[in-house]
Amino acid sequence: MRIDVVSIFPEYLAALDLSLIGKARQQGLLELTVTDLREFTGDRHRTVDDTPYGGGAGMVMKPEPWALALAAALRAGHGGADPAAPAPVGSAPVGTAGGGRPVLVVPSPAGEVFTQATARELALREHLVFACGRYEGIDERVVDWAGEHFEVRPTSLGDYVLNGGEVAVLAMVEAIGRLVPGVVGNPESLVEESHSDGLLEYPVYTKPAVWRERPVPEVLLSGHHGRISRWRRDRQLQRTAARRPDLVAALDPAVLDRSDRAVLAEEGWVVAGEHVVRADPSGHDAPGAPVA
Ligand code: 6GU
């Protein structure tokens, strides 16, 4: 997989040299470049922003440096070919090759929310480009122009505001990169983790068996794999009900066995047809409940 990040603060992305992602880059599993948007300016002050048409607070990123930077990223992904040049005879049409068109991820609190499903989807693509905006954002015509060359994905980490896309890109590249085959040494550690099955992870413990008068739950020392699996599943269900009722409401009843349903019932949730809903004696509809 190839990843290009464009930012006016390339130093922010230095953390991608570290840890799992840094190692994957050294091993050649990920080819990642970070470029400074200001390299694509033409004036003495290397200007990347200007005042907004229509007025209002803050500054807007100028379109031309972005178009030049993104075109350079496209060329890098084509092995240096001019993205505007006709495709060589016999080459696969865009969108039919394994990874499809390059994806342009535009981090923005106004984007679609990034989830584990987004990470899984993007981990299958061959070329990702991240455009880190600052100020009030990038001139919207860049997004329009980029749509001719990329699949454009305005993407948000959640409902809060960061000063720019860089921190969001660190999070997204880590979430995506660790799903690229070979990046995480033991692929089993990708299976049993939060969100992979729509539930939060169960609690974990290590030695000593008693720490500051607190014992590890006895079942975990039993060596009884069936009981341990059941205990862990119960803790996942309880924890998800307590912390993330939205995830419980999104569960497919088909994945819930009788024990699962019993645990959820104790937390106040019941299966009603195709949905898991709050067992609410008041009769008010729970979020996600089917309309009767
Ligand atoms: Cl992706 N960017 C910015 N600037 N703020 C955010 C965000 C992204 N996700 C949540 N807040």
PDB file of C-alpha atoms and ligand atoms in Angstrom:
ATOM      1  CA  MET A   1       0.000   0.000   0.000  1.00  0.00           C
ATOM      2  CA  ARG A   2       1.115   3.516  -0.797  1.00  0.00           C
ATOM      3  CA  ILE A   3       0.135   6.493   1.425  1.00  0.00           C
ATOM      4  CA  ASP A   4       0.856  10.151   0.658  1.00  0.00           C
ATOM      5  CA  VAL A   5       0.144  12.814   3.271  1.00  0.00           C
ATOM      6  CA  VAL A   6       0.116  16.515   2.355  1.00  0.00           C
ATOM      7  CA  SER A   7       0.314  19.034   5.215  1.00  0.00           C
ATOM      8  CA  ILE A   8       1.693  22.466   6.077  1.00  0.00           C
ATOM      9  CA  PHE A   9       3.063  20.822   9.269  1.00  0.00           C
ATOM     10  CA  PRO A  10       4.900  17.738   7.965  1.00  0.00           C
ATOM     11  CA  GLU A  11       6.727  17.477  11.326  1.00  0.00           C
ATOM     12  CA  TYR A  12       3.410  16.525  12.926  1.00  0.00           C
ATOM     13  CA  LEU A  13       3.518  13.261  10.991  1.00  0.00           C
ATOM     14  CA  ALA A  14       6.986  12.305  12.306  1.00  0.00           C
ATOM     15  CA  ALA A  15       5.258   9.895  14.699  1.00  0.00           C
ATOM     16  CA  LEU A  16       4.574   7.655  11.699  1.00  0.00           C
ATOM     17  CA  ASP A  17       8.292   6.758  11.793  1.00  0.00           C
ATOM     18  CA  LEU A  18       7.704   4.978  15.125  1.00  0.00           C
ATOM     19  CA  SER A  19       6.349   1.677  16.373  1.00  0.00           C
ATOM     20  CA  LEU A  20       4.326  -0.710  14.213  1.00  0.00           C
ATOM     21  CA  ILE A  21       3.755   1.706  11.336  1.00  0.00           C
ATOM     22  CA  GLY A  22       7.418   2.777  11.284  1.00  0.00           C
ATOM     23  CA  LYS A  23       8.478  -0.874  11.178  1.00  0.00           C
ATOM     24  CA  ALA A  24       6.015  -1.627   8.371  1.00  0.00           C
ATOM     25  CA  ARG A  25       7.573   1.201   6.379  1.00  0.00           C
ATOM     26  CA  GLN A  26      11.075  -0.174   6.961  1.00  0.00           C
ATOM     27  CA  GLN A  27       9.869  -3.625   5.828  1.00  0.00           C
ATOM     28  CA  GLY A  28       8.378  -2.135   2.668  1.00  0.00           C
ATOM     29  CA  LEU A  29       4.811  -3.147   3.587  1.00  0.00           C
ATOM     30  CA  LEU A  30       3.789   0.506   3.587  1.00  0.00           C
ATOM     31  CA  GLU A  31       5.269   3.148   1.339  1.00  0.00           C
ATOM     32  CA  LEU A  32       4.520   6.443   3.078  1.00  0.00           C
ATOM     33  CA  THR A  33       5.575   9.949   2.101  1.00  0.00           C
ATOM     34  CA  VAL A  34       4.764  13.233   3.815  1.00  0.00           C
ATOM     35  CA  THR A  35       5.025  16.384   1.702  1.00  0.00           C
ATOM     36  CA  ASP A  36       4.858  20.043   2.648  1.00  0.00           C
ATOM     37  CA  LEU A  37       2.050  21.868   0.860  1.00  0.00           C
ATOM     38  CA  ARG A  38       4.229  24.991   0.737  1.00  0.00           C
ATOM     39  CA  GLU A  39       6.503  23.260  -1.786  1.00  0.00           C
ATOM     40  CA  PHE A  40       3.657  23.791  -4.240  1.00  0.00           C
ATOM     41  CA  THR A  41       3.340  27.564  -3.774  1.00  0.00           C
ATOM     42  CA  GLY A  42       4.857  30.031  -6.235  1.00  0.00           C
ATOM     43  CA  ASP A  43       5.198  33.263  -4.255  1.00  0.00           C
ATOM     44  CA  ARG A  44       7.963  34.547  -2.012  1.00  0.00           C
ATOM     45  CA  HIS A  45       5.833  34.115   1.115  1.00  0.00           C
ATOM     46  CA  ARG A  46       4.768  30.573   0.176  1.00  0.00           C
ATOM     47  CA  THR A  47       1.136  31.567   0.757  1.00  0.00           C
ATOM     48  CA  VAL A  48      -1.368  28.748   1.277  1.00  0.00           C
ATOM     49  CA  ASP A  49      -4.397  30.703   2.545  1.00  0.00           C
ATOM     50  CA  ASP A  50      -6.570  33.718   1.750  1.00  0.00           C
ATOM     51  CA  THR A  51      -9.727  35.429   3.014  1.00  0.00           C
ATOM     52  CA  PRO A  52     -13.095  33.710   2.470  1.00  0.00           C
ATOM     53  CA  TYR A  53     -15.452  34.881  -0.287  1.00  0.00           C
ATOM     54  CA  GLY A  54     -18.705  35.975   1.338  1.00  0.00           C
ATOM     55  CA  GLY A  55     -16.874  37.116   4.431  1.00  0.00           C
ATOM     56  CA  GLY A  56     -16.644  35.498   7.835  1.00  0.00           C
ATOM     57  CA  ALA A  57     -13.978  34.551  10.327  1.00  0.00           C
ATOM     58  CA  GLY A  58     -10.708  32.810   9.532  1.00  0.00           C
ATOM     59  CA  MET A  59      -8.885  31.933   6.350  1.00  0.00           C
ATOM     60  CA  VAL A  60      -9.445  29.409   3.554  1.00  0.00           C
ATOM     61  CA  MET A  61      -6.742  27.292   1.888  1.00  0.00           C
ATOM     62  CA  LYS A  62      -6.061  28.377  -1.701  1.00  0.00           C
ATOM     63  CA  PRO A  63      -6.883  25.808  -4.391  1.00  0.00           C
ATOM     64  CA  GLU A  64      -3.815  25.855  -6.668  1.00  0.00           C
ATOM     65  CA  PRO A  65      -1.156  24.587  -4.222  1.00  0.00           C
ATOM     66  CA  TRP A  66      -3.553  21.733  -3.357  1.00  0.00           C
ATOM     67  CA  ALA A  67      -4.131  20.816  -7.007  1.00  0.00           C
ATOM     68  CA  LEU A  68      -0.362  20.738  -7.647  1.00  0.00           C
ATOM     69  CA  ALA A  69       0.347  18.721  -4.498  1.00  0.00           C
ATOM     70  CA  LEU A  70      -2.409  16.202  -5.216  1.00  0.00           C
ATOM     71  CA  ALA A  71      -1.331  15.839  -8.860  1.00  0.00           C
ATOM     72  CA  ALA A  72       2.209  15.112  -7.618  1.00  0.00           C
ATOM     73  CA  ALA A  73       0.827  12.456  -5.251  1.00  0.00           C
ATOM     74  CA  LEU A  74      -1.118  10.900  -8.147  1.00  0.00           C
ATOM     75  CA  ARG A  75       2.032  10.783 -10.284  1.00  0.00           C
ATOM     76  CA  ALA A  76       3.943   9.171  -7.410  1.00  0.00           C
ATOM     77  CA  GLY A  77       1.235   6.497  -7.228  1.00  0.00           C
ATOM     78  CA  HIS A  78       1.452   5.851 -10.973  1.00  0.00           C
ATOM     79  CA  GLY A  79       5.181   5.255 -10.648  1.00  0.00           C
ATOM     80  CA  GLY A  80       5.805   8.768 -11.951  1.00  0.00           C
ATOM     81  CA  ALA A  81       3.366   8.746 -14.902  1.00  0.00           C
ATOM     82  CA  ASP A  82       1.460  11.934 -15.756  1.00  0.00           C
ATOM     83  CA  PRO A  83      -2.088  11.409 -14.413  1.00  0.00           C
ATOM     84  CA  ALA A  84      -3.433  13.545 -17.293  1.00  0.00           C
ATOM     85  CA  ALA A  85      -1.702  11.414 -19.966  1.00  0.00           C
ATOM     86  CA  PRO A  86      -3.691   8.670 -21.747  1.00  0.00           C
ATOM     87  CA  ALA A  87      -3.376   5.232 -20.135  1.00  0.00           C
ATOM     88  CA  PRO A  88      -0.867   2.897 -21.837  1.00  0.00           C
ATOM     89  CA  VAL A  89      -2.427   0.392 -24.284  1.00  0.00           C
ATOM     90  CA  GLY A  90      -3.458  -2.770 -22.464  1.00  0.00           C
ATOM     91  CA  SER A  91      -3.501  -1.183 -18.979  1.00  0.00           C
ATOM     92  CA  ALA A  92      -6.471  -1.915 -16.709  1.00  0.00           C
ATOM     93  CA  PRO A  93      -9.147   0.796 -16.768  1.00  0.00           C
ATOM     94  CA  VAL A  94      -9.260   2.920 -13.627  1.00  0.00           C
ATOM     95  CA  GLY A  95     -11.495   1.309 -11.039  1.00  0.00           C
ATOM     96  CA  THR A  96     -10.939  -2.268 -12.194  1.00  0.00           C
ATOM     97  CA  ALA A  97      -7.466  -2.922 -10.772  1.00  0.00           C
ATOM     98  CA  GLY A  98      -7.240  -4.621  -7.323  1.00  0.00           C
ATOM     99  CA  GLY A  99      -7.101  -1.416  -5.310  1.00  0.00           C
ATOM    100  CA  GLY A 100      -9.354   0.663  -7.598  1.00  0.00           C
ATOM    101  CA  ARG A 101      -8.949   4.418  -7.973  1.00  0.00           C
ATOM    102  CA  PRO A 102      -6.681   6.264  -5.559  1.00  0.00           C
ATOM    103  CA  VAL A 103      -8.625   7.448  -2.507  1.00  0.00           C
ATOM    104  CA  LEU A 104      -8.360  11.055  -1.346  1.00  0.00           C
ATOM    105  CA  VAL A 105      -9.168  11.233   2.369  1.00  0.00           C
ATOM    106  CA  VAL A 106      -9.990  14.795   3.445  1.00  0.00           C
ATOM    107  CA  PRO A 107     -10.014  14.939   7.265  1.00  0.00           C
ATOM    108  CA  SER A 108     -12.756  17.285   8.414  1.00  0.00           C
ATOM    109  CA  PRO A 109     -15.246  17.497  11.275  1.00  0.00           C
ATOM    110  CA  ALA A 110     -17.786  17.900   8.429  1.00  0.00           C
ATOM    111  CA  GLY A 111     -16.952  14.453   7.000  1.00  0.00           C
ATOM    112  CA  GLU A 112     -18.475  10.998   7.383  1.00  0.00           C
ATOM    113  CA  VAL A 113     -17.452   9.348  10.643  1.00  0.00           C
ATOM    114  CA  PHE A 114     -14.383   7.095  10.467  1.00  0.00           C
ATOM    115  CA  THR A 115     -15.062   3.640  11.963  1.00  0.00           C
ATOM    116  CA  GLN A 116     -13.388   0.229  12.007  1.00  0.00           C
ATOM    117  CA  ALA A 117     -15.449  -0.532   8.876  1.00  0.00           C
ATOM    118  CA  THR A 118     -13.859   2.494   7.152  1.00  0.00           C
ATOM    119  CA  ALA A 119     -10.408   1.288   8.224  1.00  0.00           C
ATOM    120  CA  ARG A 120     -11.115  -2.211   6.838  1.00  0.00           C
ATOM    121  CA  GLU A 121     -12.324  -0.780   3.551  1.00  0.00           C
ATOM    122  CA  LEU A 122      -9.386   1.600   3.110  1.00  0.00           C
ATOM    123  CA  ALA A 123      -6.866  -1.121   4.060  1.00  0.00           C
ATOM    124  CA  LEU A 124      -7.826  -2.896   0.807  1.00  0.00           C
ATOM    125  CA  ARG A 125      -6.918   0.062  -1.411  1.00  0.00           C
ATOM    126  CA  GLU A 126      -3.580   0.429  -3.156  1.00  0.00           C
ATOM    127  CA  HIS A 127      -3.131   4.193  -2.866  1.00  0.00           C
ATOM    128  CA  LEU A 128      -4.390   6.577  -0.183  1.00  0.00           C
ATOM    129  CA  VAL A 129      -3.741  10.319  -0.187  1.00  0.00           C
ATOM    130  CA  PHE A 130      -4.518  12.406   2.920  1.00  0.00           C
ATOM    131  CA  ALA A 131      -5.059  16.158   2.490  1.00  0.00           C
ATOM    132  CA  CYS A 132      -4.579  17.858   5.867  1.00  0.00           C
ATOM    133  CA  GLY A 133      -6.524  21.109   5.896  1.00  0.00           C
ATOM    134  CA  ARG A 134      -5.978  23.885   8.428  1.00  0.00           C
ATOM    135  CA  TYR A 135      -7.820  27.163   9.068  1.00  0.00           C
ATOM    136  CA  GLU A 136     -11.479  27.069   7.974  1.00  0.00           C
ATOM    137  CA  GLY A 137     -10.775  24.411   5.356  1.00  0.00           C
ATOM    138  CA  ILE A 138      -9.765  23.976   1.711  1.00  0.00           C
ATOM    139  CA  ASP A 139     -11.485  25.804  -1.190  1.00  0.00           C
ATOM    140  CA  GLU A 140     -14.362  23.453  -2.077  1.00  0.00           C
ATOM    141  CA  ARG A 141     -13.450  23.462  -5.781  1.00  0.00           C
ATOM    142  CA  VAL A 142     -10.423  21.311  -4.933  1.00  0.00           C
ATOM    143  CA  VAL A 143     -12.751  18.522  -3.767  1.00  0.00           C
ATOM    144  CA  ASP A 144     -14.737  18.871  -6.995  1.00  0.00           C
ATOM    145  CA  TRP A 145     -11.586  18.804  -9.178  1.00  0.00           C
ATOM    146  CA  ALA A 146     -10.109  15.898  -7.216  1.00  0.00           C
ATOM    147  CA  GLY A 147     -13.247  13.840  -7.920  1.00  0.00           C
ATOM    148  CA  GLU A 148     -12.046  13.483 -11.521  1.00  0.00           C
ATOM    149  CA  HIS A 149      -8.945  11.619 -10.343  1.00  0.00           C
ATOM    150  CA  PHE A 150      -9.736  10.167  -6.924  1.00  0.00           C
ATOM    151  CA  GLU A 151     -12.508   8.634  -4.923  1.00  0.00           C
ATOM    152  CA  VAL A 152     -12.896  11.557  -2.485  1.00  0.00           C
ATOM    153  CA  ARG A 153     -13.771  10.754   1.149  1.00  0.00           C
ATOM    154  CA  PRO A 154     -14.341  13.692   3.549  1.00  0.00           C
ATOM    155  CA  THR A 155     -13.778  11.919   6.882  1.00  0.00           C
ATOM    156  CA  SER A 156     -14.238  12.899  10.544  1.00  0.00           C
ATOM    157  CA  LEU A 157     -12.959  11.206  13.689  1.00  0.00           C
ATOM    158  CA  GLY A 158     -16.054  12.220  15.635  1.00  0.00           C
ATOM    159  CA  ASP A 159     -18.096  15.100  16.919  1.00  0.00           C
ATOM    160  CA  TYR A 160     -15.423  17.463  18.195  1.00  0.00           C
ATOM    161  CA  VAL A 161     -13.151  19.986  16.510  1.00  0.00           C
ATOM    162  CA  LEU A 162      -9.383  19.720  16.006  1.00  0.00           C
ATOM    163  CA  ASN A 163      -7.225  22.546  14.687  1.00  0.00           C
ATOM    164  CA  GLY A 164      -6.277  20.617  11.568  1.00  0.00           C
ATOM    165  CA  GLY A 165      -6.245  17.210   9.916  1.00  0.00           C
ATOM    166  CA  GLU A 166      -2.791  16.089  11.083  1.00  0.00           C
ATOM    167  CA  VAL A 167      -3.782  14.443  14.368  1.00  0.00           C
ATOM    168  CA  ALA A 168      -6.740  12.786  12.633  1.00  0.00           C
ATOM    169  CA  VAL A 169      -4.407  11.412   9.950  1.00  0.00           C
ATOM    170  CA  LEU A 170      -2.124   9.899  12.613  1.00  0.00           C
ATOM    171  CA  ALA A 171      -5.139   8.053  13.999  1.00  0.00           C
ATOM    172  CA  MET A 172      -6.502   6.961  10.622  1.00  0.00           C
ATOM    173  CA  VAL A 173      -3.149   5.797   9.212  1.00  0.00           C
ATOM    174  CA  GLU A 174      -2.550   3.728  12.348  1.00  0.00           C
ATOM    175  CA  ALA A 175      -6.038   2.167  12.231  1.00  0.00           C
ATOM    176  CA  ILE A 176      -5.708   1.382   8.493  1.00  0.00           C
ATOM    177  CA  GLY A 177      -2.024   0.431   8.465  1.00  0.00           C
ATOM    178  CA  ARG A 178      -2.356  -2.228  11.149  1.00  0.00           C
ATOM    179  CA  LEU A 179      -4.945  -4.030   8.984  1.00  0.00           C
ATOM    180  CA  VAL A 180      -2.540  -4.316   6.033  1.00  0.00           C
ATOM    181  CA  PRO A 181      -1.410  -7.974   5.868  1.00  0.00           C
ATOM    182  CA  GLY A 182       1.924  -8.483   7.636  1.00  0.00           C
ATOM    183  CA  VAL A 183       1.905  -5.218   9.597  1.00  0.00           C
ATOM    184  CA  VAL A 184       0.608  -6.821  12.808  1.00  0.00           C
ATOM    185  CA  GLY A 185       2.813  -9.849  13.532  1.00  0.00           C
ATOM    186  CA  ASN A 186       0.071 -12.066  14.961  1.00  0.00           C
ATOM    187  CA  PRO A 187      -3.077 -11.699  12.823  1.00  0.00           C
ATOM    188  CA  GLU A 188      -5.093 -13.325  15.635  1.00  0.00           C
ATOM    189  CA  SER A 189      -4.702 -10.132  17.637  1.00  0.00           C
ATOM    190  CA  LEU A 190      -6.842  -8.437  14.970  1.00  0.00           C
ATOM    191  CA  VAL A 191      -9.731 -10.878  15.503  1.00  0.00           C
ATOM    192  CA  GLU A 192     -10.599 -10.538  19.180  1.00  0.00           C
ATOM    193  CA  GLU A 193     -10.665  -6.826  19.649  1.00  0.00           C
ATOM    194  CA  SER A 194     -13.085  -4.008  20.290  1.00  0.00           C
ATOM    195  CA  HIS A 195     -15.450  -3.271  17.409  1.00  0.00           C
ATOM    196  CA  SER A 196     -14.438  -6.268  15.302  1.00  0.00           C
ATOM    197  CA  ASP A 197     -17.720  -7.998  16.243  1.00  0.00           C
ATOM    198  CA  GLY A 198     -19.739  -4.928  17.193  1.00  0.00           C
ATOM    199  CA  LEU A 199     -18.936  -5.303  20.910  1.00  0.00           C
ATOM    200  CA  LEU A 200     -16.335  -3.675  23.131  1.00  0.00           C
ATOM    201  CA  GLU A 201     -13.353  -5.766  24.259  1.00  0.00           C
ATOM    202  CA  TYR A 202     -13.515  -7.811  27.486  1.00  0.00           C
ATOM    203  CA  PRO A 203     -11.296  -6.747  30.450  1.00  0.00           C
ATOM    204  CA  VAL A 204      -7.809  -8.270  30.642  1.00  0.00           C
ATOM    205  CA  TYR A 205      -5.521  -9.202  33.568  1.00  0.00           C
ATOM    206  CA  THR A 206      -1.931 -10.346  34.059  1.00  0.00           C
ATOM    207  CA  LYS A 207       0.292 -11.445  36.948  1.00  0.00           C
ATOM    208  CA  PRO A 208       0.290 -11.238  39.920  1.00  0.00           C
ATOM    209  CA  ALA A 209      -2.891 -13.238  40.623  1.00  0.00           C
ATOM    210  CA  VAL A 210      -3.554 -10.967  43.622  1.00  0.00           C
ATOM    211  CA  TRP A 211      -2.505  -7.330  43.409  1.00  0.00           C
ATOM    212  CA  ARG A 212      -3.110  -4.829  46.238  1.00  0.00           C
ATOM    213  CA  GLU A 213      -5.697  -7.224  47.674  1.00  0.00           C
ATOM    214  CA  ARG A 214      -7.478  -7.413  44.337  1.00  0.00           C
ATOM    215  CA  PRO A 215      -7.692 -10.949  42.916  1.00  0.00           C
ATOM    216  CA  VAL A 216      -7.945 -11.746  39.226  1.00  0.00           C
ATOM    217  CA  PRO A 217     -11.426 -13.181  38.433  1.00  0.00           C
ATOM    218  CA  GLU A 218     -11.239 -16.815  39.485  1.00  0.00           C
ATOM    219  CA  VAL A 219     -12.542 -18.262  36.202  1.00  0.00           C
ATOM    220  CA  LEU A 220      -9.465 -16.971  34.355  1.00  0.00           C
ATOM    221  CA  LEU A 221      -7.248 -19.208  36.522  1.00  0.00           C
ATOM    222  CA  SER A 222      -9.485 -22.256  35.989  1.00  0.00           C
ATOM    223  CA  GLY A 223      -7.947 -23.388  32.707  1.00  0.00           C
ATOM    224  CA  HIS A 224     -11.511 -24.159  31.542  1.00  0.00           C
ATOM    225  CA  HIS A 225     -11.566 -22.657  28.031  1.00  0.00           C
ATOM    226  CA  GLY A 226     -15.331 -22.948  27.566  1.00  0.00           C
ATOM    227  CA  ARG A 227     -16.084 -21.133  30.830  1.00  0.00           C
ATOM    228  CA  ILE A 228     -13.445 -18.489  30.088  1.00  0.00           C
ATOM    229  CA  SER A 229     -14.910 -17.774  26.632  1.00  0.00           C
ATOM    230  CA  ARG A 230     -18.400 -17.470  28.093  1.00  0.00           C
ATOM    231  CA  TRP A 231     -17.191 -15.194  30.905  1.00  0.00           C
ATOM    232  CA  ARG A 232     -15.397 -12.954  28.407  1.00  0.00           C
ATOM    233  CA  ARG A 233     -18.423 -12.771  26.125  1.00  0.00           C
ATOM    234  CA  ASP A 234     -20.627 -11.845  29.108  1.00  0.00           C
ATOM    235  CA  ARG A 235     -18.242  -9.050  30.121  1.00  0.00           C
ATOM    236  CA  GLN A 236     -18.218  -7.753  26.511  1.00  0.00           C
ATOM    237  CA  LEU A 237     -22.012  -7.629  26.472  1.00  0.00           C
ATOM    238  CA  GLN A 238     -22.279  -5.974  29.905  1.00  0.00           C
ATOM    239  CA  ARG A 239     -19.592  -3.437  29.149  1.00  0.00           C
ATOM    240  CA  THR A 240     -21.087  -2.566  25.767  1.00  0.00           C
ATOM    241  CA  ALA A 241     -24.556  -2.154  27.328  1.00  0.00           C
ATOM    242  CA  ALA A 242     -23.131   0.149  30.019  1.00  0.00           C
ATOM    243  CA  ARG A 243     -20.862   2.261  27.820  1.00  0.00           C
ATOM    244  CA  ARG A 244     -22.181   2.073  24.265  1.00  0.00           C
ATOM    245  CA  PRO A 245     -25.944   1.529  24.085  1.00  0.00           C
ATOM    246  CA  ASP A 246     -25.740   2.676  20.436  1.00  0.00           C
ATOM    247  CA  LEU A 247     -23.680  -0.444  19.658  1.00  0.00           C
ATOM    248  CA  VAL A 248     -26.168  -2.722  21.441  1.00  0.00           C
ATOM    249  CA  ALA A 249     -29.045  -1.207  19.435  1.00  0.00           C
ATOM    250  CA  ALA A 250     -27.068  -1.921  16.242  1.00  0.00           C
ATOM    251  CA  LEU A 251     -26.505  -5.633  17.037  1.00  0.00           C
ATOM    252  CA  ASP A 252     -27.937  -8.236  14.670  1.00  0.00           C
ATOM    253  CA  PRO A 253     -29.983 -10.669  16.832  1.00  0.00           C
ATOM    254  CA  ALA A 254     -28.671 -13.481  14.597  1.00  0.00           C
ATOM    255  CA  VAL A 255     -25.261 -13.194  16.324  1.00  0.00           C
ATOM    256  CA  LEU A 256     -26.804 -13.536  19.839  1.00  0.00           C
ATOM    257  CA  ASP A 257     -27.165 -16.942  21.458  1.00  0.00           C
ATOM    258  CA  ARG A 258     -29.429 -17.717  24.445  1.00  0.00           C
ATOM    259  CA  SER A 259     -26.760 -16.801  26.992  1.00  0.00           C
ATOM    260  CA  ASP A 260     -26.073 -13.516  25.184  1.00  0.00           C
ATOM    261  CA  ARG A 261     -29.774 -12.686  25.295  1.00  0.00           C
ATOM    262  CA  ALA A 262     -29.956 -13.526  29.005  1.00  0.00           C
ATOM    263  CA  VAL A 263     -27.046 -11.187  29.781  1.00  0.00           C
ATOM    264  CA  LEU A 264     -28.557  -8.395  27.672  1.00  0.00           C
ATOM    265  CA  ALA A 265     -31.947  -8.894  29.360  1.00  0.00           C
ATOM    266  CA  GLU A 266     -30.287  -8.251  32.737  1.00  0.00           C
ATOM    267  CA  GLU A 267     -28.952  -5.011  31.288  1.00  0.00           C
ATOM    268  CA  GLY A 268     -32.428  -4.061  30.061  1.00  0.00           C
ATOM    269  CA  TRP A 269     -32.287  -5.104  26.394  1.00  0.00           C
ATOM    270  CA  VAL A 270     -34.509  -7.556  24.517  1.00  0.00           C
ATOM    271  CA  VAL A 271     -34.661  -8.954  21.000  1.00  0.00           C
ATOM    272  CA  ALA A 272     -37.725  -7.760  19.095  1.00  0.00           C
ATOM    273  CA  GLY A 273     -37.826  -9.232  15.598  1.00  0.00           C
ATOM    274  CA  GLU A 274     -34.771  -8.020  13.656  1.00  0.00           C
ATOM    275  CA  HIS A 275     -33.667  -5.588  16.361  1.00  0.00           C
ATOM    276  CA  VAL A 276     -32.247  -5.373  19.851  1.00  0.00           C
ATOM    277  CA  VAL A 277     -34.269  -2.781  21.764  1.00  0.00           C
ATOM    278  CA  ARG A 278     -34.568  -1.397  25.277  1.00  0.00           C
ATOM    279  CA  ALA A 279     -37.006  -3.372  27.394  1.00  0.00           C
ATOM    280  CA  ASP A 280     -38.748  -0.195  28.415  1.00  0.00           C
ATOM    281  CA  PRO A 281     -41.858  -0.740  30.542  1.00  0.00           C
ATOM    282  CA  SER A 282     -42.940   2.861  29.871  1.00  0.00           C
ATOM    283  CA  GLY A 283     -43.622   1.853  26.274  1.00  0.00           C
ATOM    284  CA  HIS A 284     -41.520   4.640  24.763  1.00  0.00           C
ATOM    285  CA  ASP A 285     -39.660   3.625  21.621  1.00  0.00           C
ATOM    286  CA  ALA A 286     -35.952   3.069  22.130  1.00  0.00           C
ATOM    287  CA  PRO A 287     -33.533   4.530  19.563  1.00  0.00           C
ATOM    288  CA  GLY A 288     -33.297   2.064  16.714  1.00  0.00           C
ATOM    289  CA  ALA A 289     -36.559   0.371  17.659  1.00  0.00           C
ATOM    290  CA  PRO A 290     -38.779  -0.589  14.757  1.00  0.00           C
ATOM    291  CA  VAL A 291     -41.801   1.667  14.318  1.00  0.00           C
ATOM    292  CA  ALA A 292     -44.843  -0.440  15.203  1.00  0.00           C
TER     293      ALA A 292
HETATM  294 CL1  6GU B   1     -10.779  14.546  10.683  1.00  0.00          CL
HETATM  295  N1  6GU B   1     -10.413  17.075  11.368  1.00  0.00           N
HETATM  296  C1  6GU B   1     -10.596  18.118  12.182  1.00  0.00           C
HETATM  297  N2  6GU B   1     -10.024  19.278  11.877  1.00  0.00           N
HETATM  298  N3  6GU B   1     -11.331  18.069  13.284  1.00  0.00           N
HETATM  299  C2  6GU B   1     -11.879  16.895  13.574  1.00  0.00           C
HETATM  300  C3  6GU B   1     -11.744  15.772  12.784  1.00  0.00           C
HETATM  301  C4  6GU B   1     -10.987  15.888  11.660  1.00  0.00           C
HETATM  302  N4  6GU B   1     -12.425  14.753  13.321  1.00  0.00           N
HETATM  303  C5  6GU B   1     -12.977  15.251  14.420  1.00  0.00           C
HETATM  304  N5  6GU B   1     -12.661  16.536  14.580  1.00  0.00           N
END
